[in-house]
Short mmCIF file of C-alpha atoms in Angstrom, two decimals:
data_model
loop_
_atom_site.label_atom_id
_atom_site.label_comp_id
_atom_site.label_asym_id
_atom_site.label_seq_id
_atom_site.Cartn_x
_atom_site.Cartn_y
_atom_site.Cartn_z
CA MET Y 1 0.00 0.00 0.00
CA THR Y 2 1.49 3.36 -0.95
CA THR Y 3 0.78 6.91 -0.03
CA MET Y 4 0.55 9.72 -2.54
CA PHE Y 5 2.08 13.08 -1.83
CA THR Y 6 1.67 15.94 -4.24
CA THR Y 7 3.52 19.17 -4.51
CA SER Y 8 4.76 21.08 -7.47
CA THR Y 9 8.32 21.21 -8.63
CA ALA Y 10 7.79 24.94 -8.96
CA SER Y 11 7.18 25.27 -5.25
CA ARG Y 12 10.27 23.23 -4.50
CA ALA Y 13 12.32 25.42 -6.80
CA ALA Y 14 10.85 28.50 -5.12
CA ILE Y 15 11.94 27.15 -1.77
CA MET Y 16 15.39 26.71 -3.19
CA ARG Y 17 15.52 30.23 -4.56
CA ALA Y 18 14.29 31.70 -1.28
CA SER Y 19 16.85 29.82 0.75
CA ASN Y 20 19.69 30.43 -1.62
CA THR Y 21 20.67 33.90 -0.43
CA THR Y 22 24.22 32.71 -0.45
CA ARG Y 23 25.65 29.49 -1.71
CA ILE Y 24 24.41 26.52 0.22
CA ALA Y 25 27.03 24.95 2.43
CA ARG Y 26 27.20 21.28 3.14
CA ARG Y 27 25.08 21.94 6.19
CA SER Y 28 23.28 24.96 7.56
CA SER Y 29 25.28 27.86 8.97
CA THR Y 30 25.27 26.22 12.36
CA THR Y 31 26.87 23.04 11.17
CA SER Y 32 29.76 22.13 8.99
CA VAL Y 33 31.18 18.75 8.20
CA VAL Y 34 34.47 18.17 6.50
CA THR Y 35 35.00 14.51 6.05
CA ARG Y 36 36.58 13.94 2.69
CA ALA Y 37 39.75 14.95 0.98
CA ALA Y 38 39.09 16.91 -2.19
CA ALA Y 39 39.71 15.24 -5.50
CA SER Y 40 42.98 15.67 -7.35
CA GLU Y 41 43.36 18.83 -9.40
CA LYS Y 42 43.83 16.81 -12.55
CA ASN Y 43 40.62 14.82 -12.29
CA LEU Y 44 38.70 17.79 -10.97
CA GLU Y 45 39.61 19.64 -14.13
CA VAL Y 46 38.79 16.60 -16.26
CA MET Y 47 35.34 16.27 -14.72
CA ARG Y 48 34.71 20.00 -14.84
CA LYS Y 49 35.42 20.10 -18.54
CA PHE Y 50 33.43 16.95 -19.12
CA SER Y 51 30.44 18.42 -17.28
CA GLU Y 52 30.53 21.58 -19.33
CA GLN Y 53 30.90 19.72 -22.61
CA TYR Y 54 28.21 17.21 -21.79
CA ALA Y 55 25.78 19.88 -20.68
CA ARG Y 56 26.28 21.69 -23.97
CA GLY Y 57 26.04 18.54 -26.01
CA SER Y 58 22.94 17.26 -24.27
CA GLY Y 59 21.18 20.61 -24.11
CA THR Y 60 20.99 20.49 -20.33
CA TYR Y 61 21.84 23.07 -17.71
CA PHE Y 62 23.47 23.23 -14.35
CA CYS Y 63 21.43 23.66 -11.23
CA MET Y 64 20.40 27.19 -10.32
CA ASP Y 65 22.41 26.61 -7.17
CA LYS Y 66 25.83 25.80 -8.51
CA SER Y 67 27.03 24.47 -5.20
CA VAL Y 68 25.06 21.36 -6.11
CA THR Y 69 26.95 21.22 -9.41
CA ALA Y 70 30.26 21.74 -7.66
CA VAL Y 71 29.61 19.02 -5.10
CA VAL Y 72 28.69 16.46 -7.72
CA ILE Y 73 31.72 17.27 -9.88
CA GLN Y 74 33.93 16.85 -6.83
CA GLY Y 75 32.29 13.48 -6.21
CA LEU Y 76 32.82 12.38 -9.77
CA ALA Y 77 36.45 13.44 -9.62
CA GLU Y 78 36.99 11.65 -6.33
CA HIS Y 79 35.59 8.43 -7.73
CA LYS Y 80 37.80 8.84 -10.76
CA ASP Y 81 40.76 9.19 -8.41
CA THR Y 82 39.91 6.15 -6.33
CA LEU Y 83 38.12 3.88 -8.77
CA GLY Y 84 39.42 4.99 -12.15
CA ALA Y 85 35.97 5.99 -13.37
CA PRO Y 86 33.46 8.74 -12.49
CA LEU Y 87 30.93 6.59 -10.69
CA CYS Y 88 27.77 8.46 -9.78
CA PRO Y 89 28.28 9.99 -6.32
CA CYS Y 90 24.56 10.09 -5.54
CA ARG Y 91 24.07 6.40 -4.95
CA HIS Y 92 25.12 3.75 -2.46
CA TYR Y 93 26.79 0.69 -3.89
CA ASP Y 94 27.41 -2.75 -2.46
CA ASP Y 95 30.56 -3.05 -4.54
CA LYS Y 96 31.88 0.07 -6.20
CA GLU Y 97 34.53 -1.73 -8.23
CA ALA Y 98 31.90 -4.07 -9.65
CA GLU Y 99 29.68 -1.14 -10.49
CA VAL Y 100 32.51 0.59 -12.30
CA ALA Y 101 33.12 -2.56 -14.31
CA ASN Y 102 29.42 -2.83 -15.06
CA GLY Y 103 29.35 0.75 -16.30
CA PHE Y 104 25.67 1.50 -15.76
CA TRP Y 105 26.34 4.22 -13.19
CA ASN Y 106 29.50 5.64 -14.69
CA CYS Y 107 28.80 9.25 -15.54
CA PRO Y 108 27.09 9.86 -17.88
CA CYS Y 109 24.95 7.05 -16.56
CA VAL Y 110 22.53 5.06 -18.66
CA PRO Y 111 19.41 6.93 -17.46
CA MET Y 112 21.10 10.19 -18.46
CA ARG Y 113 22.25 8.91 -21.81
CA GLU Y 114 18.91 7.37 -22.65
CA ARG Y 115 16.42 9.73 -21.05
CA LYS Y 116 18.38 12.76 -19.84
CA GLU Y 117 17.57 11.78 -16.27
CA CYS Y 118 20.20 12.91 -13.79
CA HIS Y 119 19.16 12.40 -10.18
CA CYS Y 120 22.37 14.11 -9.08
CA MET Y 121 20.92 17.36 -10.40
CA LEU Y 122 24.11 17.85 -12.41
CA PHE Y 123 22.47 17.92 -15.85
CA LEU Y 124 18.98 19.39 -15.82
CA THR Y 125 16.70 19.76 -18.79
CA GLU Y 126 15.38 23.18 -19.57
CA ASP Y 127 11.92 22.37 -18.26
CA ASN Y 128 13.20 21.33 -14.86
CA ASP Y 129 12.33 23.92 -12.25
CA PHE Y 130 15.77 23.57 -10.67
CA ALA Y 131 17.59 24.23 -13.93
CA GLY Y 132 19.62 27.43 -14.08
CA GLU Y 133 20.74 29.15 -17.23
CA GLU Y 134 24.39 28.19 -17.22
CA GLN Y 135 26.35 25.42 -18.79
CA THR Y 136 29.68 26.49 -17.43
CA ILE Y 137 31.41 26.40 -14.08
CA THR Y 138 34.89 27.69 -13.45
CA THR Y 139 37.60 26.03 -11.43
CA GLU Y 140 37.43 28.89 -9.00
CA GLU Y 141 33.72 28.34 -8.52
CA LEU Y 142 34.28 24.62 -8.01
CA ILE Y 143 36.77 25.22 -5.27
CA GLU Y 144 34.97 28.11 -3.64
CA LEU Y 145 31.61 26.35 -3.52
CA THR Y 146 33.05 23.26 -1.87
CA GLU Y 147 35.79 24.77 0.29
CA ASP Y 148 33.89 24.24 3.53
CA MET Y 149 33.27 20.59 2.85
CA ALA Q 1 24.68 33.95 -24.30
CA CYS Q 2 24.45 30.24 -24.96
CA ARG Q 3 22.05 29.15 -27.57
CA ARG Q 4 19.37 27.04 -26.06
CA THR Q 5 18.41 23.84 -27.66
CA VAL Q 6 14.74 23.14 -27.54
CA VAL Q 7 14.33 19.89 -25.73
CA SER Q 8 11.25 17.83 -25.67
CA ARG Q 9 9.21 18.30 -22.56
CA ARG Q 10 9.76 15.20 -20.55
CA THR Q 11 10.13 14.48 -16.94
CA THR Q 12 13.76 14.42 -15.87
CA ALA Q 13 15.16 11.81 -13.57
CA HIS Q 14 15.30 14.40 -10.82
CA ALA Q 15 11.70 15.42 -11.29
CA ARG Q 16 10.67 11.80 -11.50
CA VAL Q 17 12.59 11.06 -8.37
CA MET Q 18 10.95 14.05 -6.82
CA SER Q 19 7.51 13.03 -8.00
CA SER Q 20 8.09 9.50 -6.86
CA SER Q 21 9.18 10.91 -3.56
CA PHE Q 22 5.93 12.78 -3.38
CA ALA Q 23 3.91 10.00 -4.90
CA PRO Q 24 4.65 6.40 -4.09
CA VAL Q 25 6.27 6.04 -0.71
CA ALA Q 26 7.42 2.53 -0.03
CA ARG Q 27 6.43 1.08 3.25
CA THR Q 28 9.52 -0.54 4.64
CA SER Q 29 7.78 -2.65 7.19
CA ALA Q 30 10.81 -4.65 8.24
CA PHE Q 31 12.78 -1.52 9.03
CA ALA Q 32 10.57 -0.49 11.92
CA ARG Q 33 9.75 -3.92 13.23
CA GLY Q 34 13.30 -5.17 12.90
CA CYS Q 35 14.91 -2.02 14.24
CA ALA Q 36 17.19 -4.00 16.49
CA SER Q 37 18.65 -5.89 13.55
CA LEU Q 38 18.08 -3.12 10.97
CA LYS Q 39 17.58 -5.63 8.20
CA ALA Q 40 16.46 -4.66 4.73
CA SER Q 41 12.81 -4.76 3.89
CA SER Q 42 11.16 -6.78 1.20
CA SER Q 43 9.47 -3.73 -0.26
CA SER Q 44 8.70 -4.00 -3.92
CA ARG Q 45 10.75 -0.87 -4.52
CA VAL Q 46 13.86 -2.49 -3.19
CA LYS Q 47 15.90 -4.95 -5.19
CA ALA Q 48 17.94 -7.58 -3.44
CA LYS Q 49 21.66 -7.19 -3.98
CA THR Q 50 24.73 -9.14 -3.10
CA CYS Q 51 26.21 -7.63 0.01
CA ALA Q 52 29.88 -7.36 -0.90
CA HIS Q 53 32.08 -5.32 1.37
CA VAL Q 54 32.93 -1.99 -0.17
CA ALA Q 55 36.57 -0.87 -0.22
CA PRO Q 56 37.07 2.25 1.91
CA VAL Q 57 37.35 5.51 0.03
CA ARG Q 58 40.24 7.84 0.78
CA ARG Q 59 39.37 10.18 3.62
CA GLY Q 60 40.73 13.49 4.76
CA ALA Q 61 40.74 15.15 8.13
CA VAL Q 62 37.42 15.34 9.85
CA ARG Q 63 36.17 18.59 11.29
CA THR Q 64 32.63 18.92 12.53
CA ARG Q 65 30.44 21.48 14.15
CA ALA Q 66 27.25 20.23 15.71
CA GLY Q 67 23.95 21.20 14.11
CA LEU Q 68 20.38 20.33 14.97
CA VAL Q 69 20.49 17.13 12.93
CA GLN Q 70 22.81 14.67 14.60
CA LYS Q 71 25.06 12.42 12.61
CA MET Q 72 24.94 8.83 13.82
CA ASN Q 73 26.78 5.65 13.18
CA ALA Q 74 25.00 2.31 12.94
CA GLU Q 75 25.24 1.52 16.64
CA GLU Q 76 24.01 4.91 17.72
CA LEU Q 77 21.15 4.66 15.27
CA GLU Q 78 20.11 1.27 16.55
CA ILE Q 79 20.05 2.56 20.11
CA ALA Q 80 18.11 5.65 19.11
CA MET Q 81 15.55 3.59 17.26
CA ALA Q 82 15.15 1.12 20.09
CA ASN Q 83 14.56 3.93 22.58
CA ARG Q 84 12.52 6.23 20.39
CA ASP Q 85 9.55 8.02 21.87
CA ARG Q 86 8.86 10.28 18.91
CA PRO Q 87 8.95 10.04 15.12
CA MET Q 88 12.37 9.69 13.56
CA VAL Q 89 13.63 10.80 10.18
CA ILE Q 90 16.87 9.20 9.05
CA ASP Q 91 18.74 10.89 6.22
CA PHE Q 92 21.06 8.53 4.37
CA TYR Q 93 23.55 10.64 2.46
CA ALA Q 94 27.00 10.85 0.95
CA THR Q 95 29.36 13.79 1.15
CA TRP Q 96 29.64 14.43 -2.57
CA CYS Q 97 25.99 13.90 -3.37
CA GLY Q 98 24.59 17.24 -4.54
CA PRO Q 99 20.92 16.71 -3.69
CA CYS Q 100 22.02 15.45 -0.26
CA VAL Q 101 23.40 18.92 0.43
CA LEU Q 102 19.99 20.43 -0.22
CA MET Q 103 18.25 17.70 1.76
CA SER Q 104 20.52 18.31 4.71
CA ALA Q 105 19.58 21.96 4.81
CA GLU Q 106 15.89 21.13 4.53
CA LEU Q 107 16.15 18.63 7.37
CA GLU Q 108 17.74 21.25 9.60
CA LYS Q 109 14.67 23.37 8.97
CA VAL Q 110 12.40 20.46 9.86
CA GLN Q 111 14.22 19.84 13.12
CA ALA Q 112 14.14 23.53 13.95
CA GLN Q 113 10.44 23.77 13.19
CA LEU Q 114 9.26 20.65 15.00
CA GLY Q 115 11.75 20.64 17.85
CA ASP Q 116 11.20 17.78 20.26
CA LYS Q 117 8.31 16.41 18.23
CA VAL Q 118 10.73 14.66 15.91
CA LEU Q 119 14.25 13.31 15.92
CA CYS Q 120 16.09 13.90 12.66
CA VAL Q 121 19.39 12.14 12.23
CA LYS Q 122 21.76 11.51 9.37
CA VAL Q 123 23.91 8.56 8.37
CA ASP Q 124 26.89 8.76 6.06
CA THR Q 125 26.53 5.81 3.72
CA ASP Q 126 30.22 5.89 2.82
CA GLU Q 127 31.09 5.35 6.48
CA GLU Q 128 28.26 2.99 7.36
CA THR Q 129 28.45 0.87 4.25
CA ASP Q 130 27.26 -2.34 5.89
CA LEU Q 131 24.16 -0.65 7.26
CA ALA Q 132 23.40 1.00 3.95
CA THR Q 133 23.78 -2.32 2.19
CA GLN Q 134 21.61 -4.13 4.72
CA LEU Q 135 18.88 -1.54 4.25
CA GLN Q 136 19.35 -1.72 0.48
CA ILE Q 137 19.91 1.99 0.22
CA GLN Q 138 20.34 2.88 -3.45
CA GLY Q 139 19.62 6.44 -4.57
CA LEU Q 140 20.76 9.26 -2.35
CA PRO Q 141 19.47 10.97 -0.39
CA THR Q 142 17.15 8.35 1.01
CA LEU Q 143 14.93 9.38 3.87
CA VAL Q 144 13.48 6.79 6.20
CA PHE Q 145 10.55 7.86 8.34
CA VAL Q 146 10.01 5.82 11.49
CA SER Q 147 6.98 6.08 13.73
CA PRO Q 148 7.25 5.79 17.50
CA ASP Q 149 4.54 3.17 17.16
CA MET Q 150 6.43 -0.07 16.68
CA SER Q 151 3.52 -1.61 14.81
CA LYS Q 152 3.57 1.00 12.07
CA PRO Q 153 5.73 0.33 9.03
CA ALA Q 154 8.52 2.73 8.21
CA LEU Q 155 8.39 4.80 5.06
CA ARG Q 156 11.23 5.62 2.73
CA THR Q 157 11.73 8.09 -0.08
CA GLU Q 158 14.50 8.77 -2.56
CA GLY Q 159 15.44 12.22 -3.70
CA MET Q 160 15.39 15.63 -2.12
CA LEU Q 161 12.20 16.66 -0.35
CA PRO Q 162 11.44 20.19 0.79
CA ALA Q 163 11.01 20.73 4.51
CA GLU Q 164 7.27 21.25 4.20
CA THR Q 165 6.81 17.83 2.67
CA VAL Q 166 8.91 16.16 5.32
CA VAL Q 167 6.85 17.86 8.00
CA SER Q 168 3.68 16.76 6.25
CA VAL Q 169 4.80 13.15 6.21
CA ILE Q 170 5.74 13.29 9.86
CA GLU Q 171 2.50 14.85 10.95
CA ASN Q 172 0.19 12.82 8.76
CA GLU Q 173 1.88 9.44 8.64
CA LEU Q 174 3.98 9.01 11.74
CA SER Q 175 2.29 10.79 14.58
#
């Protein structure tokens, strides 16, 4: 038996805009968690460029809050450092190495390639209420938006 | 200015995740009843997977400042669930998951708004890999809503939910 909840994506996006007076940190202003080393500069740059190119090529846009974009790119780069491939950072895996070998969740994942569905909110179609207007993110933005993580 | 490509109007994965978060909410009955063992449910939304141990990811220094939403490990979570006297919301997240960042902020708002009426906690799935595997956590963030009533099944959602929706679930489904 399931329960239905309804709300509009527009209202969720409005909440995001209202709360996004500054870039969103990993936690609220009263909490900060730094638990992970940042990815290597090399792979961070690789994934940054990939993200920009893929957004352009797929006709998708980065999130209106680019801290989301920055976090995901850092996650992709970290997985590329540790696993050799940009495994989707927005999922839990029983066996990351096996998932990398399988390839389904290597970015761009199959749902993204086939249906432009990115649950990481990295690549958003124009009609998505969370989509911004940009397809670029600089290295400086990447670092600045994730420096407190 | 970049030239926009007209894309067909279709629901994105994020929106679908969002709509599925608002729409079907799986009832993870085993989660609440088996809180002591925290075993995965047999919900139709959950696929059984081989529980292979995940290699640890490289970690840096840890620096934390306490917020309203407490981070817990598996043992702390089990104790909290066993002793719960109010609804609980468990946020399963990963550090480099973008929507998890938004969800974390929304959950802080929920805890601030409801105060002692709810206990919101968070679990890092990269640290508590065994627990996440046992509970068959897949997409992140995953929220698990647990009622103080042991007979009520737990609910779970995938994807970011705004604070108002979380509050609505708590007030309408768990209390």
